[in-house]
Short mmCIF file of C-alpha atoms in Angstrom, two decimals:
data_model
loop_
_atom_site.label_atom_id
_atom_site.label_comp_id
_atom_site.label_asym_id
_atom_site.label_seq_id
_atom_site.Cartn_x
_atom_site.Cartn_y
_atom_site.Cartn_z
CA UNK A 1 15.58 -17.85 -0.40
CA UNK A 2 16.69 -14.32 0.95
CA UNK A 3 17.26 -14.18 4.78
CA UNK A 4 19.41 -11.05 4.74
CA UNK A 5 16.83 -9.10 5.81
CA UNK A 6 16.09 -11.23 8.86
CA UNK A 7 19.64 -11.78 9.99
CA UNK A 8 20.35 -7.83 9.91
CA UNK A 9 17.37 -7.28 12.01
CA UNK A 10 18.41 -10.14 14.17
CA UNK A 11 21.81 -8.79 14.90
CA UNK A 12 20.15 -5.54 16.53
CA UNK A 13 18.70 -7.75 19.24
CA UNK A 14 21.63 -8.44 21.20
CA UNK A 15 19.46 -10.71 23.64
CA UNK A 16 18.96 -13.58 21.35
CA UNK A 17 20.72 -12.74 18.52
CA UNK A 18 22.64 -16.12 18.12
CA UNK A 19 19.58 -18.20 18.67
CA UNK A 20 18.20 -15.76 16.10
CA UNK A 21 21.21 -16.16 13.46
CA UNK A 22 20.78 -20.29 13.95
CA UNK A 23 17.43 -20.45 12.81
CA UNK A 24 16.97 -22.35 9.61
CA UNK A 25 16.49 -20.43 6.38
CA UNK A 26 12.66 -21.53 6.07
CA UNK A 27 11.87 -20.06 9.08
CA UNK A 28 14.11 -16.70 8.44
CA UNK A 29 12.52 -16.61 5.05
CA UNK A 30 9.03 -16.37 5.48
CA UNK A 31 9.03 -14.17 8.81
CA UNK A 32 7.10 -10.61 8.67
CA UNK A 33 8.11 -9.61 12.15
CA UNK A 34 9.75 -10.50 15.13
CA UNK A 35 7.56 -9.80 18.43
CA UNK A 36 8.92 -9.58 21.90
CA UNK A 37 6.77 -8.85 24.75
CA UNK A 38 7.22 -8.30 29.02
CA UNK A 39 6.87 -11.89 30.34
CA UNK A 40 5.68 -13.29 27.42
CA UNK A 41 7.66 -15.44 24.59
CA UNK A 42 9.41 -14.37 21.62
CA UNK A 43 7.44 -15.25 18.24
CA UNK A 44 7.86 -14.85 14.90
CA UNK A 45 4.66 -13.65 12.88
CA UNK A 46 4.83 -15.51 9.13
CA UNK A 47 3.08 -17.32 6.21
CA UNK A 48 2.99 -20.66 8.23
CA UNK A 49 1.48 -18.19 11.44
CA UNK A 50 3.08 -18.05 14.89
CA UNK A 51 6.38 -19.84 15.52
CA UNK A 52 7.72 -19.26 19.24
CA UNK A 53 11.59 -19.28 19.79
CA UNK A 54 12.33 -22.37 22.06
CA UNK A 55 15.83 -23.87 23.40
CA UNK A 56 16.15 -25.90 20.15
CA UNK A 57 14.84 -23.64 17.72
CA UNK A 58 11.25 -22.54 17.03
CA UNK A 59 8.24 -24.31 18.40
CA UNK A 60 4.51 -23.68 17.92
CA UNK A 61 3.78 -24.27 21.47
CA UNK A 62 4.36 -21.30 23.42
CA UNK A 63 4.25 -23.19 26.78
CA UNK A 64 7.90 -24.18 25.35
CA UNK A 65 8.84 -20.49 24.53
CA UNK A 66 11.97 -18.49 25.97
CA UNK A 67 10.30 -15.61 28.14
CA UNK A 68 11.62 -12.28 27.97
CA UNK A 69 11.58 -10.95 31.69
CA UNK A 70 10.68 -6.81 31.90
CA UNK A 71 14.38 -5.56 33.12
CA UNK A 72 15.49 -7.98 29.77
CA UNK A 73 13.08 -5.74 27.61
CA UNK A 74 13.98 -2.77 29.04
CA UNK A 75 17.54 -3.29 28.19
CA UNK A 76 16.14 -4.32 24.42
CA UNK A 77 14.51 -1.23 24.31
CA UNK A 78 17.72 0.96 25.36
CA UNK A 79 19.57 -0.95 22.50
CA UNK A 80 16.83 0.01 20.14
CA UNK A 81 17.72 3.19 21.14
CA UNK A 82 21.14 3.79 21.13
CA UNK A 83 20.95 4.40 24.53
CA UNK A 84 19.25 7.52 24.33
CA UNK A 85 15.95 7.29 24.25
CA UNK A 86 15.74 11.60 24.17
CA UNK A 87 17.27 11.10 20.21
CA UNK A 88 13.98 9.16 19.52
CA UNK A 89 12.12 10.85 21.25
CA UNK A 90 9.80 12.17 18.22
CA UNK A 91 9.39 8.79 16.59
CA UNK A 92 8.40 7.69 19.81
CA UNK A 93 5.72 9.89 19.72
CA UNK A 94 4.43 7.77 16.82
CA UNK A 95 5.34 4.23 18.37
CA UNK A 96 8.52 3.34 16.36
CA UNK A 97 12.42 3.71 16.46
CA UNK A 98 14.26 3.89 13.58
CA UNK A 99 17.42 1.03 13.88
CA UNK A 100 18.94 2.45 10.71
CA UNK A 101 18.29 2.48 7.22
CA UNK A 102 15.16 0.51 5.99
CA UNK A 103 14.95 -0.88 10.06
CA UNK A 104 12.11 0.28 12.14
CA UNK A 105 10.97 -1.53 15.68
CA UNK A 106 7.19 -0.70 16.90
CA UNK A 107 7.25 0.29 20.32
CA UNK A 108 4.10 -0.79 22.17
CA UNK A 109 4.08 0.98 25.71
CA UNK A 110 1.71 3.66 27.92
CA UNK A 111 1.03 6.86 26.42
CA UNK A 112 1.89 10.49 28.04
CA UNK A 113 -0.61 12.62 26.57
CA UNK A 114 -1.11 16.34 26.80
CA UNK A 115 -3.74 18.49 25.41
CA UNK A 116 -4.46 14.74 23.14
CA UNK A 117 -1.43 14.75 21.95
CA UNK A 118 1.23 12.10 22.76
CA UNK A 119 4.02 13.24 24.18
CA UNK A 120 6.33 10.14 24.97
CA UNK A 121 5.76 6.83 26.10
CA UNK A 122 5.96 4.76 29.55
CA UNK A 123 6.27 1.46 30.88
CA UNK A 124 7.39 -0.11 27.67
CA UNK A 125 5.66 -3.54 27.30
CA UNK A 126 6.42 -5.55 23.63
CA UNK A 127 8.57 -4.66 20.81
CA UNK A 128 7.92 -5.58 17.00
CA UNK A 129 10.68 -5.75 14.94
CA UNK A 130 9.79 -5.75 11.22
CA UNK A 131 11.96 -7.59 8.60
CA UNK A 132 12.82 -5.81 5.56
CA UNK A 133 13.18 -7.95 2.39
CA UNK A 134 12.74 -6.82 -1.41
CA UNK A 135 10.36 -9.03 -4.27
CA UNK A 136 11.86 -7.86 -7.14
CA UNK A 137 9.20 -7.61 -10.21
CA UNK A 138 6.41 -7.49 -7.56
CA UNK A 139 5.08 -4.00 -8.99
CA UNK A 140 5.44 -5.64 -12.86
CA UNK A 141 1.88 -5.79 -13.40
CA UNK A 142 1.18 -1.88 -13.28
CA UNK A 143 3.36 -1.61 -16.33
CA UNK A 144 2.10 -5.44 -18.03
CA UNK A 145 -1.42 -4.41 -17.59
CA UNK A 146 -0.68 -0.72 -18.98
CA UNK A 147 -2.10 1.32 -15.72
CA UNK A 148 -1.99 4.68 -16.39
CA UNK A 149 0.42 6.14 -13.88
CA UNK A 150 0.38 9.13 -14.78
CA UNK A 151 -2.77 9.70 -12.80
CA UNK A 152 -1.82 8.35 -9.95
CA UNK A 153 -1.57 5.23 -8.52
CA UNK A 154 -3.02 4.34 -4.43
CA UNK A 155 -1.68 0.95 -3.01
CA UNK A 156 -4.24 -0.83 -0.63
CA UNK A 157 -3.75 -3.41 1.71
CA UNK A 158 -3.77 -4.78 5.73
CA UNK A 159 -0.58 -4.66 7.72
CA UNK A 160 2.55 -6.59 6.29
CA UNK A 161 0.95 -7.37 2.81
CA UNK A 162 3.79 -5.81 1.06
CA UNK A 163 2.82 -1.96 0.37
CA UNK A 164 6.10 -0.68 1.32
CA UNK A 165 8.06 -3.41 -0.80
CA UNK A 166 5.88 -2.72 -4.03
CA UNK A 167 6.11 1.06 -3.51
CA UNK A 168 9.97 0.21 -3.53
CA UNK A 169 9.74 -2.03 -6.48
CA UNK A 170 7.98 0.26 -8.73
CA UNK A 171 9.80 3.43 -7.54
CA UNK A 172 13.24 1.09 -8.92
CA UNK A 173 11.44 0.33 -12.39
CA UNK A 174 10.71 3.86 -13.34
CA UNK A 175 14.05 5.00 -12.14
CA UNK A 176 15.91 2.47 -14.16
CA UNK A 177 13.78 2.59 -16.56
CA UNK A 178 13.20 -1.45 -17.39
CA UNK A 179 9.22 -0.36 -18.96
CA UNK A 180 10.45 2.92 -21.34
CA UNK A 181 12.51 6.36 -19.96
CA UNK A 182 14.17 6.45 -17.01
CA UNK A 183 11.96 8.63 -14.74
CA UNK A 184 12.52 10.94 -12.00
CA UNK A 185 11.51 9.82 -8.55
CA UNK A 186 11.35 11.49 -5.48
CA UNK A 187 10.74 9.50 -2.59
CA UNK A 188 9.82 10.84 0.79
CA UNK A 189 11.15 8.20 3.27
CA UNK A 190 9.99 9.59 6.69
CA UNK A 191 10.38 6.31 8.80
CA UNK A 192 13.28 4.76 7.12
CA UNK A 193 11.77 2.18 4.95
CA UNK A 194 11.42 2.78 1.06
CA UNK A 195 15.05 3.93 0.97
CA UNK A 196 17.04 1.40 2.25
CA UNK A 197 17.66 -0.43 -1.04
CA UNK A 198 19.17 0.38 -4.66
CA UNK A 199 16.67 2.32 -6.52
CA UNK A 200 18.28 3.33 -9.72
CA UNK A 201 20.27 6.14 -10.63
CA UNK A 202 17.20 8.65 -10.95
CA UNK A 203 15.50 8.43 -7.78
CA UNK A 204 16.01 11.14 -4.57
CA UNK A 205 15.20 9.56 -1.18
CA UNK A 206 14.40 12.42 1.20
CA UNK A 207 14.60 11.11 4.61
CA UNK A 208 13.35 11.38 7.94
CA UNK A 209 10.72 14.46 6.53
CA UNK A 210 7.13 14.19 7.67
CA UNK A 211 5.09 13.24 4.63
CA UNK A 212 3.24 16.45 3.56
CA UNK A 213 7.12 18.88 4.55
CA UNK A 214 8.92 16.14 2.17
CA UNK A 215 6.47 15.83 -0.74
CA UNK A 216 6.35 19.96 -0.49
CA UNK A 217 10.21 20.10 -0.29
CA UNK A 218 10.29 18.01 -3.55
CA UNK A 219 7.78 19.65 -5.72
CA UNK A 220 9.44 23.20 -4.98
CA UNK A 221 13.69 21.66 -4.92
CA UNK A 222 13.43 18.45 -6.84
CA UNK A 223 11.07 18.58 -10.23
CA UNK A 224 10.19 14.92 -9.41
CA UNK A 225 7.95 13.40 -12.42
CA UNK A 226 6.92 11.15 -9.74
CA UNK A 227 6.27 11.42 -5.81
CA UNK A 228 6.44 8.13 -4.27
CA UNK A 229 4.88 8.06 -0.49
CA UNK A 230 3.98 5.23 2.09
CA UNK A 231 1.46 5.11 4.53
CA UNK A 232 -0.75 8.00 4.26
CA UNK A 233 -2.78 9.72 6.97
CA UNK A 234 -5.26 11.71 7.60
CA UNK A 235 -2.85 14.82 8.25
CA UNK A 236 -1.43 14.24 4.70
CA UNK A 237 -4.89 15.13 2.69
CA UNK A 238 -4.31 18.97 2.33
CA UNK A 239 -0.88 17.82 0.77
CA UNK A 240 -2.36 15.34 -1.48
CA UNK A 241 -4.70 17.56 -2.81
CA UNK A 242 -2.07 20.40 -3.26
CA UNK A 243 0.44 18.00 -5.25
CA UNK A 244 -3.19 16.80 -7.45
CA UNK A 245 -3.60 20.09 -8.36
CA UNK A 246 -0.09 21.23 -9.14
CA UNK A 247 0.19 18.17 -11.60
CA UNK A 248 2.34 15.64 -9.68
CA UNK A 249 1.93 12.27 -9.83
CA UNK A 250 1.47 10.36 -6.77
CA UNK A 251 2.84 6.52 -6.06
CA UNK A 252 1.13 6.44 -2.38
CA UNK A 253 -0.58 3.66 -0.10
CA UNK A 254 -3.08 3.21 2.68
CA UNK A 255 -3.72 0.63 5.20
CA UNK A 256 -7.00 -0.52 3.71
CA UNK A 257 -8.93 -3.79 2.52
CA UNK A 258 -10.43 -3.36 -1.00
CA UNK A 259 -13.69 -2.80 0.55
CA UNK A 260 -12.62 0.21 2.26
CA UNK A 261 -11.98 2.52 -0.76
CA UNK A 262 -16.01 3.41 -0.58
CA UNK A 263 -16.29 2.82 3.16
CA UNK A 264 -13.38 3.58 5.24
CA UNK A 265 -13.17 8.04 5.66
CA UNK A 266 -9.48 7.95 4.88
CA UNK A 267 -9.50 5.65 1.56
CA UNK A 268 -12.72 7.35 0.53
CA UNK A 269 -11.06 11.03 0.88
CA UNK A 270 -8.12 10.17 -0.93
CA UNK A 271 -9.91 8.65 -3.98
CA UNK A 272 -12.21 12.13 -3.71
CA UNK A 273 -8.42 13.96 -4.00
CA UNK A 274 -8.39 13.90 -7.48
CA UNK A 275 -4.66 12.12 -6.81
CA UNK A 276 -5.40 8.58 -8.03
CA UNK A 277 -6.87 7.06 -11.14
CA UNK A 278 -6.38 3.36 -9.83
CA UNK A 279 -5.96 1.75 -6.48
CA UNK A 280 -3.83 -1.24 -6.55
CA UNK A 281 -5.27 -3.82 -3.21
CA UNK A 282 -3.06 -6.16 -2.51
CA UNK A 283 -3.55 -9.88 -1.38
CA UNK A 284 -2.75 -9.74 1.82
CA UNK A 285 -0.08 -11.23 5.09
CA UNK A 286 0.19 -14.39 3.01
CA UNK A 287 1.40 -13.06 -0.11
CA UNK A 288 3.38 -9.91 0.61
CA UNK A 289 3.77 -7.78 -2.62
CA UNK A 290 1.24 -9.55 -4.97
CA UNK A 291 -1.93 -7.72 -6.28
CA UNK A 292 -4.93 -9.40 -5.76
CA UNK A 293 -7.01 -6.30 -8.31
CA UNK A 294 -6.32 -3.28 -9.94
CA UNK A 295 -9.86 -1.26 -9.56
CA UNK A 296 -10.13 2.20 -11.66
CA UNK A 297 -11.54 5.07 -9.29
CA UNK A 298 -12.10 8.55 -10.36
CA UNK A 299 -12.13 12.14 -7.93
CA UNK A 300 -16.33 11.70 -7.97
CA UNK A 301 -15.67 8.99 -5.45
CA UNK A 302 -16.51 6.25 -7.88
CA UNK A 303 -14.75 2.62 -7.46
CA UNK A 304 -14.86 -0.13 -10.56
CA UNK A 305 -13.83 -3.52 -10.27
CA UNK A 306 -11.07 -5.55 -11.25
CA UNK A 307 -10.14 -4.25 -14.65
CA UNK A 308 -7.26 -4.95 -16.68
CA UNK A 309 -5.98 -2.38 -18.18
CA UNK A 310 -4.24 -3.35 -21.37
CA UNK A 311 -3.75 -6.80 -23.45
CA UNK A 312 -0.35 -7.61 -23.23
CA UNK A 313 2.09 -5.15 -24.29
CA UNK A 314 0.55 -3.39 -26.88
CA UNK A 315 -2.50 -2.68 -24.43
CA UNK A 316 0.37 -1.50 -21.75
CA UNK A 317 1.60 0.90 -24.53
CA UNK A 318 -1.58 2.69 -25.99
CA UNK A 319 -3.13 2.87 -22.22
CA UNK A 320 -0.22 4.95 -20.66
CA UNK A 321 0.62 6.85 -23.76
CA UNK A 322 -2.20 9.16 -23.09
CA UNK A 323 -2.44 13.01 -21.99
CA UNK A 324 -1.65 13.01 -18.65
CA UNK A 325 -2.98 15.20 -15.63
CA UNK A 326 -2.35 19.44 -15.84
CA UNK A 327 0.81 18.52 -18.01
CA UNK A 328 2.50 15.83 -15.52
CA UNK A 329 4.63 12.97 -17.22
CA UNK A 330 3.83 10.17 -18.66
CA UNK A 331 4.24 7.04 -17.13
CA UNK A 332 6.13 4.83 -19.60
CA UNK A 333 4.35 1.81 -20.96
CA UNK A 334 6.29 -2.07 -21.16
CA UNK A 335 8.98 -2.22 -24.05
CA UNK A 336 7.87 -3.91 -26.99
CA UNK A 337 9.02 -8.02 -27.04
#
């Protein structure tokens, strides 16, 4: 049971912390976020659903929840912030604030828009606070399977099914190399997430850079074998395609459902990109970090089911020991028993 994770975020809301820091380990444990809102009760989003913080711990009835008044969220939000809400003021833009390494709160507020672009934000109404934790051999069964990495590899899944923690978990295997070689790996951190945690001796965490400015700062600076990138958007395509065609392999995800690769614009462009051989979809809020499928996909836009890739180590072995794209790396396959 790990509950570091929980307890660091917990000591950066100096409103409840101790009632936070008392709360059994089972709860701590299987927490994905931490939700306060203006005049409504603090609850903690997990595998066993909605707990509410009470006066004797948690509580699924929210009638029997602590309320957060709005001058009491207002002074959360300043805390967030450092007290200066001007430093944050361009991850604001994009409804977060970075706590410190691997901490990020979602700020949920009005929008100032100009010209439809957010400026800042108003009237600040709820607060998300997202725990960090690490599930160590989680991104195993890209290397078990024999997936080719080496032309590219797109993770899939909803909101807090573990992207971000299997990006982090594979990014650590190639860099120690526990599957073959130690690998290069740059990854582009730009809200504070992937990097927060050991990840070997090979790997360069370039932080706070914008996706697309990072993954071009790496390719040109670095000579990453492998670019490792969370959360795509639609504004990261062009540098997608450009890292595709220069060779680089790409460890990215998506928000997504395994339906979406064909259906959704997003998933559907970036299996077009040329960028990914397989998309990895995850199983979802209850299982953060496992893989539900591994489904082949190819630049024509084509998607293939379930497939496993190898048979045991051997299969690993001969299935990422191929030619790899325009001369990139290859991905190393499991080490022999």
């Amino acid at each position: 049971m790990d509950t570091s994770g929980f307890d660091t975020v917990a000591r950066h809301i100096p409103l409840y912390r101790e009632r936070l820091l008392a709360l059994p380990g089972w709860v701590k444990d299987q927490a994905f976020d931490i939700h306060i809102a203006s005049g409504q009760p603090l609850s903690l989003s997990g595998k066993e659903g909605a707990l509410f913080l009470g006066k004797k711990g948690v509580t699924r009835a929210f009638q029997e929840g602590i309320v957060t008044t709005p001058q009491q969220l207002r002074e959360l939000f300043l805390a967030a912030c450092g007290h200066s809400v001007f430093r944050h003021e361009e991850e604001l833009r994009q409804g977060y604030v970075r706590l410190g390494e691997n901490l990020r709160v979602g700020v949920c507020g009005t929008a100032v828009a100009e010209g439809g672009q957010v400026r800042s934000l108003r009237d600040i109404t709820a607060l998300v606070y997202r725990i960090p934790r690490q599930v160590p051999g989680c991104g195993d069964r890209l290397f078990l399977e024999g997936v080719p990495l080496e032309r590219g590899v797109l993770v899939v899944g909803p909101p807090s099914s573990g992207k971000t923690t299997f990006l982090r978990d594979v990014a650590r295997s190639l860099s120690l190399g526990r599957f073959g070689p130690s690998r290069r790996v740059a990854v582009v951190d730009e809200r504070g997430e992937l990097g927060g945690y050991d990840l070997g001796p090979n790997a360069d965490v370039l932080r706070g850079y914008p996706k697309a400015a990072g993954l071009d700062a790496a390719i040109r600076t670095l000579s990453p074998e492998v670019a490792v990138l969370d959360e795509l958007s639609q504004g990261d395509l062009e540098a997608v395609r450009g890292a595709a065609a220069a060779g680089v392999v790409l460890l990215a995800s998506v928000h997504g459902e395994a339906e979406h690769l064909s259906q959704r614009p997003l998933c559907r462009a970036l299996v077009e990109s040329g960028a990914f051989g397989t998309a990895v979809c995850l199983a979802g809020r209850g299982a953060p970090g496992e893989v539900a499928a591994l489904v082949p996909v190819d630049s024509e836009g084509g998607v293939g089911r379930h497939e496993a890739f190898g048979s045991g180590a051997a299969g690993g072995q001969r299935a990422a020991g191929g030619p790899g794209r325009g001369g990139a790396p290859q991905a190393p396959g499991p080490a022999a028993a």
